[in-house]
Coordinates of C-alpha atoms (C1' of nucleotides) in Angstrom, one line a residue:
Chain A
M1202 CA 19.4 -0.5 15.0
D1203 CA 22.1 -1.8 17.3
N1204 CA 24.8 -1.4 14.7
K1205 CA 23.8 2.1 14.1
L1206 CA 24.0 2.9 17.7
Q1207 CA 27.4 1.3 17.9
V1208 CA 28.6 3.6 15.1
A1209 CA 27.0 6.6 16.7
N1210 CA 28.6 6.0 20.0
A1211 CA 32.0 5.6 18.5
L1212 CA 31.5 8.9 16.6
A1213 CA 30.1 10.7 19.6
T1214 CA 33.3 10.3 21.6
V1215 CA 35.1 12.2 18.8
L1216 CA 32.3 14.7 18.1
K1217 CA 31.0 15.3 21.5
D1218 CA 31.4 19.1 21.2
Q1219 CA 29.6 19.3 17.9
L1220 CA 26.8 16.7 17.8
S1221 CA 24.7 14.5 20.2
V1222 CA 24.4 10.8 19.8
A1223 CA 20.9 11.2 18.5
D1224 CA 21.9 13.8 15.9
I1225 CA 24.7 11.5 14.7
Q1226 CA 22.4 8.5 14.6
N1227 CA 20.0 10.5 12.4
K1228 CA 22.7 11.3 9.9
I1229 CA 24.1 7.8 9.5
E1230 CA 23.2 6.2 6.2
M1231 CA 23.7 3.1 4.3
P1232 CA 26.3 3.2 1.5
K1233 CA 25.0 2.2 -2.0
T1234 CA 27.4 -0.6 -2.3
S1235 CA 28.9 -2.8 0.3
D1236 CA 32.5 -2.2 -0.8
L1237 CA 32.0 1.3 0.7
G1238 CA 31.2 -0.3 4.0
D1239 CA 28.1 -1.1 6.0
L1240 CA 27.3 2.2 7.5
A1241 CA 28.5 5.7 6.7
F1242 CA 28.6 9.1 8.2
P1243 CA 28.8 12.2 6.0
T1244 CA 30.7 15.2 7.3
F1245 CA 29.4 18.0 5.2
M1246 CA 27.4 19.6 8.0
L1247 CA 30.5 20.0 10.2
A1248 CA 32.4 21.9 7.6
K1249 CA 31.2 25.3 8.6
A1250 CA 31.6 24.9 12.3
L1251 CA 35.0 23.3 12.1
R1252 CA 36.1 25.6 9.2
K1253 CA 37.6 22.6 7.5
A1254 CA 37.0 20.7 4.3
P1255 CA 34.7 17.7 4.7
Q1256 CA 37.4 15.4 3.3
Q1257 CA 39.8 16.6 6.0
I1258 CA 37.2 16.2 8.7
A1259 CA 36.5 12.6 7.7
A1260 CA 40.2 11.9 7.8
D1261 CA 40.6 13.5 11.2
I1262 CA 37.7 11.5 12.6
V1263 CA 39.2 8.3 11.4
A1264 CA 42.5 9.2 13.0
E1265 CA 40.9 9.8 16.3
I1266 CA 38.2 7.2 16.5
D1267 CA 38.4 4.0 18.5
Q1268 CA 38.1 1.2 16.0
T1269 CA 37.6 -1.6 18.5
G1270 CA 34.6 -3.7 17.5
F1271 CA 34.8 -2.8 13.8
E1272 CA 36.5 -4.6 11.0
K1273 CA 37.8 -1.2 10.0
V1274 CA 36.8 2.5 9.8
V1275 CA 38.0 4.4 6.7
A1276 CA 37.6 7.8 5.3
T1277 CA 36.4 7.9 1.7
G1278 CA 36.3 11.5 0.5
P1279 CA 33.8 13.3 2.8
Y1280 CA 32.5 10.1 4.3
V1281 CA 33.5 8.1 7.3
N1282 CA 32.8 4.5 6.3
F1283 CA 32.3 1.8 8.9
F1284 CA 32.9 -1.9 8.2
L1285 CA 31.2 -4.1 10.8
D1286 CA 32.7 -7.2 12.3
K1287 CA 31.2 -9.7 9.8
K1288 CA 32.0 -12.8 11.7
L1289 CA 30.4 -11.5 14.9
V1290 CA 27.5 -9.7 13.5
G1291 CA 26.7 -12.5 11.0
A1292 CA 26.8 -15.2 13.7
N1293 CA 24.5 -13.1 15.9
I1294 CA 21.9 -12.7 13.2
L1295 CA 22.0 -16.4 12.3
H1296 CA 21.7 -17.4 15.9
E1297 CA 18.7 -15.1 16.4
I1298 CA 16.9 -16.4 13.3
L1299 CA 17.5 -20.0 14.1
T1300 CA 16.4 -19.6 17.7
D1301 CA 13.2 -17.6 16.9
G1302 CA 12.2 -19.4 13.7
A1303 CA 9.0 -18.0 12.2
A1304 CA 8.8 -15.6 15.2
Y1305 CA 11.9 -13.7 14.0
G1306 CA 10.9 -10.1 13.4
N1307 CA 7.9 -10.2 15.8
N1308 CA 7.4 -7.2 18.0
T1309 CA 4.9 -6.1 20.6
D1310 CA 4.3 -2.5 19.4
G1311 CA 0.6 -3.0 19.1
E1312 CA 0.0 -4.2 22.6
M1313 CA -2.8 -6.4 21.3
R1314 CA -5.0 -3.4 20.4
N1315 CA -7.8 -3.9 17.9
V1316 CA -7.6 -2.7 14.4
P1317 CA -10.7 -3.5 12.3
I1318 CA -10.0 -3.7 8.6
D1319 CA -12.7 -3.0 6.1
M1320 CA -11.6 -5.0 3.1
S1321 CA -12.6 -6.9 0.0
S1322 CA -16.3 -5.8 0.2
P1323 CA -17.5 -7.1 -3.2
N1324 CA -21.0 -6.1 -4.4
I1325 CA -23.6 -8.7 -4.4
A1326 CA -24.9 -9.8 -7.8
K1327 CA -21.6 -8.7 -9.4
P1328 CA -18.7 -11.0 -10.2
M1329 CA -15.4 -10.6 -8.3
S1330 CA -13.0 -8.7 -10.5
M1331 CA -9.3 -7.9 -10.4
G1332 CA -10.4 -4.7 -8.7
H1333 CA -11.7 -6.6 -5.6
L1334 CA -8.5 -8.7 -5.5
R1335 CA -6.5 -5.6 -4.6
S1336 CA -8.6 -4.7 -1.5
T1337 CA -8.7 -8.3 -0.5
V1338 CA -5.0 -9.1 -0.7
I1339 CA -3.8 -5.8 0.6
G1340 CA -6.2 -6.0 3.6
N1341 CA -5.2 -9.6 4.2
A1342 CA -1.5 -8.8 4.1
L1343 CA -2.0 -5.8 6.4
A1344 CA -3.8 -8.0 8.8
N1345 CA -0.9 -10.4 8.9
I1346 CA 1.6 -7.5 9.2
L1347 CA -0.5 -6.1 12.1
V1348 CA -0.3 -9.4 14.0
K1349 CA 3.5 -9.5 13.4
N1350 CA 3.6 -6.0 15.0
G1351 CA 1.6 -7.1 18.0
Y1352 CA -1.9 -5.8 17.0
N1353 CA -5.1 -7.7 16.8
P1354 CA -6.7 -7.1 13.4
V1355 CA -10.4 -7.8 12.7
K1356 CA -11.0 -8.6 9.0
I1357 CA -14.4 -7.3 8.1
N1358 CA -15.9 -8.0 4.7
H1359 CA -18.2 -5.1 4.3
L1360 CA -20.3 -6.7 1.6
G1361 CA -22.1 -4.4 -0.8
D1362 CA -25.4 -6.0 -0.1
W1363 CA -27.6 -3.0 0.1
G1364 CA -28.3 0.1 -2.0
T1365 CA -30.1 1.3 -5.0
Q1366 CA -28.5 -1.2 -7.3
F1367 CA -30.7 -3.8 -5.8
G1368 CA -33.7 -1.9 -6.7
K1369 CA -32.4 -1.7 -10.2
L1370 CA -31.7 -5.4 -10.3
M1371 CA -35.2 -6.2 -9.1
V1372 CA -36.7 -4.1 -11.8
A1373 CA -34.5 -5.8 -14.4
Y1374 CA -35.3 -9.3 -13.0
K1375 CA -39.0 -8.7 -13.0
M1376 CA -38.9 -7.3 -16.6
W1377 CA -36.6 -9.8 -18.3
G1378 CA -35.5 -12.4 -15.8
S1379 CA -36.4 -16.0 -14.9
E1380 CA -35.7 -18.0 -11.8
A1381 CA -34.4 -21.0 -13.8
E1382 CA -31.9 -18.8 -15.6
V1383 CA -30.6 -17.3 -12.4
K1384 CA -30.2 -20.6 -10.7
A1385 CA -28.2 -22.0 -13.6
D1386 CA -25.5 -19.4 -13.4
P1387 CA -26.3 -16.9 -10.7
I1388 CA -23.8 -14.1 -10.9
N1389 CA -23.3 -14.0 -14.6
T1390 CA -27.1 -14.0 -15.2
L1391 CA -27.7 -11.3 -12.6
V1392 CA -24.9 -9.1 -13.9
G1393 CA -26.4 -9.5 -17.4
Y1394 CA -29.6 -8.1 -16.1
Y1395 CA -27.7 -5.2 -14.5
V1396 CA -25.9 -4.3 -17.6
R1397 CA -29.0 -4.5 -19.7
F1398 CA -30.8 -2.2 -17.2
H1399 CA -28.2 0.5 -17.6
E1400 CA -28.3 0.2 -21.4
E1401 CA -32.1 0.6 -21.5
A1402 CA -32.1 3.3 -18.8
K1403 CA -30.1 5.5 -21.1
A1404 CA -33.0 5.8 -23.4
N1405 CA -35.6 5.4 -20.7
P1406 CA -34.6 7.3 -17.6
E1407 CA -37.9 6.4 -16.0
L1408 CA -36.3 3.0 -15.2
D1409 CA -34.0 4.7 -12.8
D1410 CA -37.0 6.0 -10.9
Q1411 CA -38.4 2.5 -10.8
G1412 CA -35.1 1.2 -9.4
R1413 CA -35.1 3.8 -6.7
A1414 CA -38.7 3.0 -5.9
W1415 CA -37.9 -0.7 -5.5
F1416 CA -35.0 0.0 -3.2
K1417 CA -37.3 2.1 -1.1
K1418 CA -39.7 -0.9 -1.0
L1419 CA -36.8 -3.0 0.2
E1420 CA -35.9 -0.6 2.9
D1421 CA -39.5 -0.4 4.0
G1422 CA -39.7 -4.2 4.4
D1423 CA -41.8 -5.1 1.3
V1424 CA -42.0 -8.9 1.3
E1425 CA -41.3 -9.6 -2.3
A1426 CA -38.4 -7.2 -2.4
Q1427 CA -36.9 -8.8 0.7
Q1428 CA -37.2 -12.3 -0.7
L1429 CA -35.5 -11.3 -3.9
W1430 CA -32.8 -9.6 -2.0
K1431 CA -32.1 -12.6 0.2
W1432 CA -32.0 -14.9 -2.8
F1433 CA -29.6 -12.7 -4.8
R1434 CA -27.4 -12.3 -1.7
D1435 CA -27.2 -16.1 -0.9
E1436 CA -26.3 -17.1 -4.4
S1437 CA -23.6 -14.4 -4.7
L1438 CA -22.1 -15.2 -1.3
Q1439 CA -21.6 -18.8 -2.3
E1440 CA -19.5 -17.8 -5.3
F1441 CA -17.5 -15.3 -3.3
L1442 CA -16.7 -17.9 -0.6
N1443 CA -15.5 -20.2 -3.3
I1444 CA -13.0 -17.6 -4.5
Y1445 CA -11.8 -16.7 -0.9
D1446 CA -11.3 -20.4 -0.5
Q1447 CA -8.9 -20.5 -3.4
L1448 CA -7.1 -17.4 -2.1
E1449 CA -7.1 -19.0 1.4
I1450 CA -8.4 -15.8 2.9
T1451 CA -10.8 -15.8 5.8
F1452 CA -12.8 -13.1 7.5
D1453 CA -13.8 -12.4 11.0
S1454 CA -17.0 -10.8 10.0
F1455 CA -19.3 -10.6 6.9
N1456 CA -21.3 -7.8 8.3
G1457 CA -22.1 -5.9 5.1
E1458 CA -24.1 -2.8 4.5
A1459 CA -27.4 -4.5 5.2
F1460 CA -26.3 -5.3 8.7
Y1461 CA -26.6 -1.6 9.6
N1462 CA -30.2 -1.3 8.5
D1463 CA -31.4 -1.1 12.0
K1464 CA -28.5 0.9 13.3
M1465 CA -29.0 4.0 11.2
D1466 CA -31.5 5.8 13.3
E1467 CA -28.8 6.2 15.9
V1468 CA -26.7 8.1 13.3
V1469 CA -29.6 10.3 12.1
N1470 CA -30.7 11.1 15.7
L1471 CA -27.1 12.0 16.7
L1472 CA -26.7 14.3 13.8
E1473 CA -30.1 15.8 14.5
D1474 CA -29.3 16.4 18.2
K1475 CA -26.1 18.1 17.3
G1476 CA -28.0 20.3 14.9
L1477 CA -25.9 19.2 12.0
L1478 CA -28.7 17.7 9.8
V1479 CA -30.2 20.2 7.5
E1480 CA -32.6 20.0 4.6
S1481 CA -31.4 20.9 1.2
Q1482 CA -33.4 20.4 -2.0
G1483 CA -35.6 18.0 -0.2
A1484 CA -32.7 15.8 1.1
Q1485 CA -31.1 15.6 4.5
I1486 CA -27.5 16.6 4.4
V1487 CA -24.6 17.7 6.6
D1488 CA -22.8 20.8 5.5
L1489 CA -19.0 20.4 5.4
E1490 CA -18.1 23.7 4.0
K1491 CA -15.7 24.5 6.8
Y1492 CA -13.7 21.3 5.8
N1493 CA -13.8 22.5 2.2
L1494 CA -15.7 19.3 1.3
P1495 CA -18.9 18.8 -0.5
V1496 CA -22.0 18.2 1.6
A1497 CA -22.5 14.7 3.0
M1498 CA -25.9 13.3 2.0
I1499 CA -27.6 11.4 4.8
K1500 CA -31.1 10.8 3.5
R1501 CA -32.4 11.0 0.0
T1502 CA -35.5 13.1 -0.9
D1503 CA -37.6 9.9 -0.6
G1504 CA -36.2 9.2 2.8
A1505 CA -34.0 6.2 1.8
T1506 CA -30.4 6.0 3.2
L1507 CA -27.2 6.2 1.4
Y1508 CA -23.7 4.7 1.4
M1509 CA -22.6 7.5 3.7
T1510 CA -25.4 6.8 6.2
R1511 CA -24.5 3.2 6.4
D1512 CA -20.7 3.9 6.7
L1513 CA -21.4 6.3 9.6
A1514 CA -23.4 3.6 11.3
A1515 CA -20.7 1.1 10.7
A1516 CA -18.0 3.3 12.0
M1517 CA -19.9 3.9 15.3
Y1518 CA -20.7 0.2 15.6
R1519 CA -17.1 -0.8 15.1
K1520 CA -15.9 1.8 17.7
R1521 CA -18.4 0.3 20.2
E1522 CA -17.8 -3.3 19.3
Y1523 CA -14.0 -3.3 19.0
D1524 CA -12.9 -0.1 20.8
F1525 CA -10.4 0.2 18.0
D1526 CA -6.9 1.8 18.1
K1527 CA -7.2 2.5 14.4
S1528 CA -9.9 1.6 11.9
F1529 CA -8.6 0.8 8.5
Y1530 CA -10.6 1.0 5.2
V1531 CA -8.8 -0.7 2.3
V1532 CA -10.8 1.0 -0.5
G1533 CA -9.8 2.4 -3.9
G1534 CA -8.3 5.9 -4.0
E1535 CA -11.2 7.2 -6.0
Q1536 CA -13.2 7.2 -2.8
R1537 CA -10.8 9.5 -1.0
E1538 CA -13.4 12.2 -0.7
H1539 CA -16.0 9.9 0.8
F1540 CA -13.7 9.0 3.7
Q1541 CA -12.8 12.6 4.2
Q1542 CA -16.5 13.3 4.5
L1543 CA -17.0 10.4 6.8
K1544 CA -14.3 11.6 9.2
A1545 CA -15.5 15.2 9.0
V1546 CA -19.1 14.3 9.9
L1547 CA -18.0 12.2 12.9
K1548 CA -15.8 14.9 14.0
E1549 CA -18.5 17.5 13.7
A1550 CA -20.6 15.2 15.8
G1551 CA -18.0 15.5 18.5
L1552 CA -16.5 12.0 18.2
A1553 CA -12.8 12.5 18.7
W1554 CA -12.0 9.0 17.5
A1555 CA -12.8 10.1 14.0
D1556 CA -9.1 10.8 13.7
D1557 CA -8.4 7.1 14.1
I1558 CA -10.2 6.2 11.0
E1559 CA -7.8 5.7 8.2
H1560 CA -8.5 5.3 4.5
I1561 CA -5.9 3.1 2.9
P1562 CA -6.3 3.8 -0.7
F1563 CA -4.9 1.9 -3.7
G1564 CA -4.6 2.6 -7.4
L1565 CA -6.9 1.6 -10.2
I1566 CA -6.6 -1.4 -12.4
T1567 CA -7.4 -0.5 -15.9
V1568 CA -8.0 -2.3 -19.2
D1569 CA -6.6 -0.5 -22.2
G1570 CA -6.1 2.5 -20.0
K1571 CA -9.7 2.7 -18.9
K1572 CA -11.4 2.0 -15.6
L1573 CA -13.1 -1.3 -15.1
S1574 CA -16.9 -1.1 -15.0
T1575 CA -19.5 -3.7 -14.6
R1576 CA -22.0 -1.5 -16.3
S1577 CA -20.0 -1.3 -19.5
G1578 CA -19.0 -4.9 -19.4
R1579 CA -15.4 -4.0 -19.2
I1580 CA -14.3 -6.4 -16.6
I1581 CA -11.7 -9.0 -15.8
L1582 CA -13.0 -11.9 -13.8
L1583 CA -10.7 -12.9 -11.0
Q1584 CA -11.6 -16.5 -11.4
D1585 CA -10.4 -16.5 -15.0
V1586 CA -7.1 -15.0 -14.0
L1587 CA -6.6 -17.6 -11.2
D1588 CA -7.5 -20.4 -13.5
D1589 CA -5.0 -19.2 -16.1
A1590 CA -2.3 -18.8 -13.5
V1591 CA -2.7 -22.3 -12.1
K1592 CA -2.8 -23.8 -15.5
L1593 CA 0.4 -22.1 -16.5
A1594 CA 2.0 -23.2 -13.2
N1595 CA 1.0 -26.8 -14.0
E1596 CA 2.6 -26.6 -17.4
Q1597 CA 5.7 -25.2 -15.9
I1598 CA 6.0 -28.0 -13.4
N1599 CA 5.5 -30.7 -16.0
D1600 CA 8.2 -29.0 -18.0
K1601 CA 10.8 -28.4 -15.2
N1602 CA 10.1 -30.9 -12.5
P1603 CA 7.8 -33.6 -13.8
D1604 CA 8.5 -36.0 -10.9
L1605 CA 7.3 -33.6 -8.3
A1606 CA 4.9 -35.0 -5.7
N1607 CA 1.7 -33.0 -5.0
K1608 CA 1.9 -31.4 -8.4
E1609 CA -1.7 -30.1 -8.3
Q1610 CA -1.3 -28.6 -4.9
V1611 CA 2.0 -26.9 -5.8
A1612 CA 0.6 -25.6 -9.0
K1613 CA -2.1 -24.0 -7.1
E1614 CA 0.3 -22.4 -4.6
V1615 CA 2.5 -21.1 -7.3
G1616 CA -0.2 -19.9 -9.7
V1617 CA -2.3 -18.2 -7.1
G1618 CA 0.8 -17.0 -5.3
A1619 CA 2.0 -15.3 -8.5
V1620 CA -1.3 -13.4 -8.9
I1621 CA -1.3 -12.3 -5.2
F1622 CA 2.3 -11.4 -5.2
H1623 CA 2.0 -9.4 -8.4
D1624 CA -0.7 -7.3 -6.8
L1625 CA 1.3 -6.6 -3.7
Q1626 CA 4.8 -6.0 -5.1
N1627 CA 4.3 -2.5 -6.2
E1628 CA 3.3 0.5 -4.1
R1629 CA -0.4 0.4 -3.3
M1630 CA -1.2 3.7 -5.0
N1631 CA 0.3 2.7 -8.3
S1632 CA -2.3 2.1 -11.0
F1633 CA -1.7 -0.5 -13.5
D1634 CA -3.1 -1.6 -16.8
F1635 CA -4.1 -5.2 -16.6
N1636 CA -1.8 -7.5 -18.6
L1637 CA -2.3 -11.2 -18.1
A1638 CA 1.1 -12.2 -19.4
E1639 CA 2.6 -9.9 -16.8
V1640 CA 0.5 -11.2 -13.9
V1641 CA 1.2 -14.8 -14.5
R1642 CA 4.9 -14.4 -15.2
F1643 CA 7.2 -16.8 -13.2
E1644 CA 10.6 -15.3 -14.0
G1645 CA 12.4 -12.2 -12.7
D1646 CA 10.8 -10.1 -10.0
T1647 CA 7.8 -12.3 -9.3
G1648 CA 6.3 -14.4 -6.5
P1649 CA 7.4 -17.7 -8.0
Y1650 CA 11.0 -16.4 -8.1
V1651 CA 10.9 -16.0 -4.3
Q1652 CA 9.2 -19.3 -4.0
Y1653 CA 11.8 -21.0 -6.2
S1654 CA 14.6 -19.5 -4.2
N1655 CA 13.1 -20.9 -1.0
A1656 CA 12.5 -24.3 -2.7
R1657 CA 16.1 -24.6 -3.7
A1658 CA 17.2 -23.6 -0.2
N1659 CA 15.0 -26.4 1.2
S1660 CA 16.5 -28.8 -1.3
I1661 CA 19.9 -28.2 0.1
L1662 CA 18.7 -28.5 3.7
R1663 CA 17.1 -31.9 2.8
K1664 CA 20.3 -33.1 1.3
A1665 CA 22.1 -32.1 4.5
G1666 CA 19.5 -34.0 6.5
N1667 CA 17.8 -30.9 8.0
P1668 CA 20.4 -30.5 10.8
D1669 CA 19.6 -28.6 14.0
L1670 CA 22.2 -25.8 14.0
V1671 CA 21.1 -23.5 16.8
N1672 CA 24.1 -24.4 18.9
A1673 CA 26.6 -24.8 16.0
E1674 CA 29.5 -22.5 15.3
L1675 CA 27.9 -19.9 13.1
S1676 CA 30.8 -17.6 12.2
L1677 CA 31.0 -17.1 8.5
T1678 CA 34.1 -15.4 6.9
D1679 CA 32.9 -15.8 3.4
A1680 CA 32.6 -12.3 2.1
A1681 CA 30.1 -13.5 -0.6
A1682 CA 27.6 -14.2 2.1
W1683 CA 27.7 -10.8 3.7
D1684 CA 25.0 -9.1 1.6
T1685 CA 22.6 -11.9 2.4
L1686 CA 23.4 -11.7 6.1
K1687 CA 22.9 -8.0 6.3
L1688 CA 19.5 -8.3 4.6
L1689 CA 18.5 -11.0 7.0
G1690 CA 19.3 -8.6 9.8
E1691 CA 17.0 -6.0 8.3
F1692 CA 13.9 -8.0 8.5
P1693 CA 12.6 -6.8 11.8
A1694 CA 12.9 -3.1 10.8
T1695 CA 11.2 -4.0 7.5
V1696 CA 8.3 -5.5 9.3
R1697 CA 7.9 -2.2 11.2
R1698 CA 8.2 -0.1 8.1
A1699 CA 5.6 -2.1 6.2
L1700 CA 3.1 -1.3 9.0
N1701 CA 4.1 2.3 9.4
D1702 CA 3.7 2.9 5.6
R1703 CA 0.7 0.6 5.4
E1704 CA 2.5 -1.0 2.6
P1705 CA 2.7 -4.7 2.0
S1706 CA 4.9 -3.9 -1.0
V1707 CA 7.7 -3.2 1.5
I1708 CA 7.7 -6.9 2.5
A1709 CA 7.4 -8.0 -1.2
K1710 CA 10.3 -6.0 -2.2
Y1711 CA 12.3 -7.2 0.7
A1712 CA 11.6 -10.8 -0.2
L1713 CA 12.8 -10.1 -3.8
H1714 CA 16.0 -8.4 -2.6
L1715 CA 16.7 -11.3 -0.2
S1716 CA 16.1 -13.8 -2.9
R1717 CA 18.4 -12.0 -5.3
A1718 CA 21.2 -11.8 -2.8
Y1719 CA 20.8 -15.4 -1.8
N1720 CA 20.6 -16.6 -5.4
K1721 CA 23.8 -14.8 -6.2
Y1722 CA 25.5 -16.3 -3.2
Y1723 CA 24.2 -19.8 -4.0
A1724 CA 25.2 -19.6 -7.6
N1725 CA 28.8 -18.9 -6.7
S1726 CA 29.4 -20.8 -3.5
K1727 CA 29.2 -24.5 -2.8
I1728 CA 27.3 -25.1 0.4
L1729 CA 27.7 -28.8 0.9
V1730 CA 31.5 -29.2 1.2
E1731 CA 33.2 -30.5 4.3
D1732 CA 35.1 -27.7 6.0
N1733 CA 34.9 -25.9 9.3
E1734 CA 32.3 -23.4 8.0
K1735 CA 29.8 -25.9 6.6
D1736 CA 27.4 -25.5 9.5
A1737 CA 27.5 -21.7 9.2
R1738 CA 26.7 -21.9 5.5
L1739 CA 23.8 -24.3 6.2
A1740 CA 22.6 -22.0 8.9
L1741 CA 22.6 -19.2 6.4
V1742 CA 20.5 -21.3 4.0
Q1743 CA 18.1 -22.2 6.8
A1744 CA 17.8 -18.6 7.9
V1745 CA 17.1 -17.5 4.3
S1746 CA 14.4 -20.2 4.1
I1747 CA 12.8 -19.1 7.4
V1748 CA 12.7 -15.4 6.5
L1749 CA 11.5 -16.0 2.9
T1750 CA 8.8 -18.3 4.1
E1751 CA 7.7 -15.8 6.7
S1752 CA 7.8 -12.9 4.2
L1753 CA 5.6 -14.8 1.8
R1754 CA 3.2 -15.8 4.6
L1755 CA 2.8 -12.2 5.6
L1756 CA 1.7 -11.5 2.0
G1757 CA -0.7 -14.5 2.0
V1758 CA 1.4 -16.6 -0.3
H1759 CA 2.5 -20.2 0.2
A1760 CA 6.2 -21.2 0.2
P1761 CA 6.3 -24.8 -1.1
K1762 CA 9.4 -26.7 0.0
E1763 CA 9.7 -28.2 -3.5
M1764 CA 8.5 -27.0 -6.8
Chain B
rG1422 C1' -13.4 24.6 -13.1
rU1423 C1' -11.9 22.8 -7.9
rC1424 C1' -9.4 19.0 -5.3
rG1425 C1' -6.2 14.6 -5.3
rG1426 C1' -2.6 10.9 -7.6
rG1427 C1' 1.1 10.1 -11.3
rC1428 C1' 5.3 11.6 -14.7
rU1429 C1' 12.8 8.0 -13.5
rA1430 C1' 16.1 3.1 -19.3
rG1431 C1' 11.9 0.7 -25.3
rC1432 C1' 8.2 -1.6 -21.3
rU1433 C1' 6.9 -2.4 -15.8
rC1434 C1' 8.8 -0.2 -11.6
rA1435 C1' 12.8 0.7 -7.0
rG1436 C1' 15.2 4.9 -5.0
rC1437 C1' 14.1 4.9 3.3
rU1438 C1' 14.1 10.9 7.1
rG1439 C1' 17.8 15.6 0.6
rG1440 C1' 24.0 13.1 0.3
rA1441 C1' 29.3 9.5 -2.7
rU1442 C1' 29.5 7.1 -10.3
rA1443 C1' 20.6 7.3 -10.5
rG1444 C1' 19.2 1.0 -9.5
rA1445 C1' 16.2 -3.8 -10.5
rG1446 C1' 13.1 -6.9 -13.6
rC1447 C1' 11.1 -7.6 -18.6
rA1448 C1' 12.5 -7.2 -23.7
rA1449 C1' 17.6 -7.2 -26.9
rC1450 C1' 22.5 -9.1 -27.4
rA1451 C1' 26.7 -12.5 -25.5
rG1452 C1' 27.9 -16.4 -22.0
rU1453 C1' 27.1 -20.5 -17.8
rC1454 C1' 23.7 -27.1 -16.6
rU1455 C1' 28.8 -34.7 -16.0
rU1456 C1' 28.9 -30.7 -9.6
rC1457 C1' 23.4 -28.6 -3.9
rU1458 C1' 16.3 -27.8 -8.9
rA1459 C1' 19.0 -23.1 -15.4
rA1460 C1' 11.5 -20.8 -12.5
rA1461 C1' 18.6 -19.5 -11.6
rC1462 C1' 23.4 -17.0 -12.4
rU1463 C1' 27.2 -13.7 -15.2
rG1464 C1' 28.2 -9.9 -18.7
rU1465 C1' 27.0 -5.9 -22.7
rA1466 C1' 23.8 -2.1 -24.2
rG1467 C1' 20.1 1.3 -22.7
rG1468 C1' 18.7 7.7 -18.6
rU1469 C1' 18.6 16.0 -20.4
rC1470 C1' 15.0 11.6 -13.3
rA1471 C1' 8.1 15.7 -17.7
rU1472 C1' 9.7 21.3 -18.2
rG1473 C1' 11.2 26.0 -16.0
rG1474 C1' 12.6 28.6 -11.6
rG1475 C1' 13.9 28.5 -6.2
rU1476 C1' 16.0 26.7 -1.2
rU1477 C1' 20.8 24.1 0.1
rC1478 C1' 27.7 22.8 0.8
rG1479 C1' 24.5 19.1 -2.0
rA1480 C1' 17.9 18.0 -5.1
rA1481 C1' 15.1 12.3 -8.7
rU1482 C1' 13.9 13.5 -3.4
rC1483 C1' 11.8 19.9 -0.4
rC1484 C1' 9.1 24.7 -2.3
rC1485 C1' 6.6 27.5 -6.5
rA1486 C1' 4.9 27.6 -11.5
rU1487 C1' 3.8 25.1 -16.3
rG1488 C1' 2.6 20.9 -19.3
rC1489 C1' 0.7 16.0 -20.0
rU1490 C1' -2.2 12.0 -17.8
rC1491 C1' -5.6 9.3 -14.6
rG1492 C1' -9.3 9.8 -10.9
rA1493 C1' -13.1 12.3 -7.6
rC1494 C1' -16.6 16.3 -7.4
rA1495 C1' -24.9 15.6 -3.4
rC1496 C1' -30.1 12.1 -4.4
rC1497 C1' -24.6 5.2 -7.1
rA1498 C1' -21.1 2.5 -4.1

RNA sequence: GUCGGGCUAGCUCAGCUGGAUAGAGCAACAGUCUUCUAAACUGUAGGUCAUGGGUUCGAAUCCCAUGCUCGACACCA
């Protein structure tokens, strides 16, 4: 950052015989607490060359360095600590945020290149669980973060609308089902059939064969199978759309697995031409021994296709359709090997862009330490969680702010926001055991805490008459505001890091830190008092609101102005 | 068995490319609402960073080994 460069340049004039500006810049770090300064340079690595103690070196540097432009430069033990000019730096940050508004932190790194994101992808005829929430909200946040970094994301809901499970479902429906029952409560009824199928198949493995046979019929265009499939799919999609509506998440494409039915010959032919397709135990496979991976199965013994076949077709279609820069797959970590295989097969086929395919895995949500599973009935319905959260938010509002206008709307934004934020605040790969009380908490490190911080900031701005402060005097000498100002200045770098790490949690944690710093400031400083820094304080409040609102937006969470 | 993830305070987790006394939240205890929304703020207490080696001026962070745990391992997705 600019400040870092300023420090590095100042140091370079003293250390030009030892280190380059780039080297110095690399070594500069941020002290743990701001009473040690804003940026620090450790001198350990110069000890050998200069044959002096690090403490002495730090003291010597301070004696020689030009301190112009800094509040002060001091030696603390083996460190040279730099204190920035708070008035100047703070005013610059505030001015930039007030000028840019929601565009603060935008960059053009992506040069508008396409990045399809395979996300959400629920299975037809199964309810949406907490597990699908992860892929959905991580994918959505990454899409927002991509836009912020100048990319053009394409949100693809790769619906699980094809595969052997439909054969099984059809067998179950024909044995135990009724049309009226399904129509009354589609997904719950269908999933009931599915669970029963698996129970009965344990004692009667012949059912599995029947399931596979019906899937084969479906692939071969059997009329009854196709009608059933379409019916199950339509009913399911309606329920999914309802949930996406509540989450306010939209997609650019609903091309699921079935979409690739007529695009798989291309894959099979390509693999055949390259001599990669071999027969093994009656099935068609690609050997991946040289990648130290298990074989990729392309066609079953009965000729039906598999997940891998459809994913290969999808990858090729997306390359052709979007000419992507990167192709993201927000899919659970347990499928890691599948994506390694996918890339390996494409690579073997001579497609260099295979390297641009990126699996973005996430950890498991468990119940009582065990993996969720539709088959076993161990499942947490997303709708139930959302309902609970909104209900609780409603109670909270009636308790704390009963006169609030738009109560229903705000309760939705807070309740749903809490659930989304909870899923995004920790590192993707972390697994967590589901705990409703934890998910719908509104205190401490939570989404509502961030929302509340923003709502209070807006309350002050309202009281001040929402002044336009872009051209006001924005110098702030109040030391209590400094931590907040510094954090505000770090937002653009945070936006970049979130994308580089493919980690929405980077944004979530930033929002929590900024909220905490601001709340601390706000609790101890009076904003609305008439003195010559009132505009600057209000500008700080406004900047906090802008950046918190934008952070939440990136995560897919609303920032109500009142709550 | 092979491969991968995890192991930091009672619980849930931070800790950026190795650096200054290891930080938050929850829970516990003690405070703060006649003053900009107490969904907040302040303080107290709480840690052999799984274990054992190694590299380094310096390791929670890098390397090796061990343990525990979760997950994946061709006709499911």
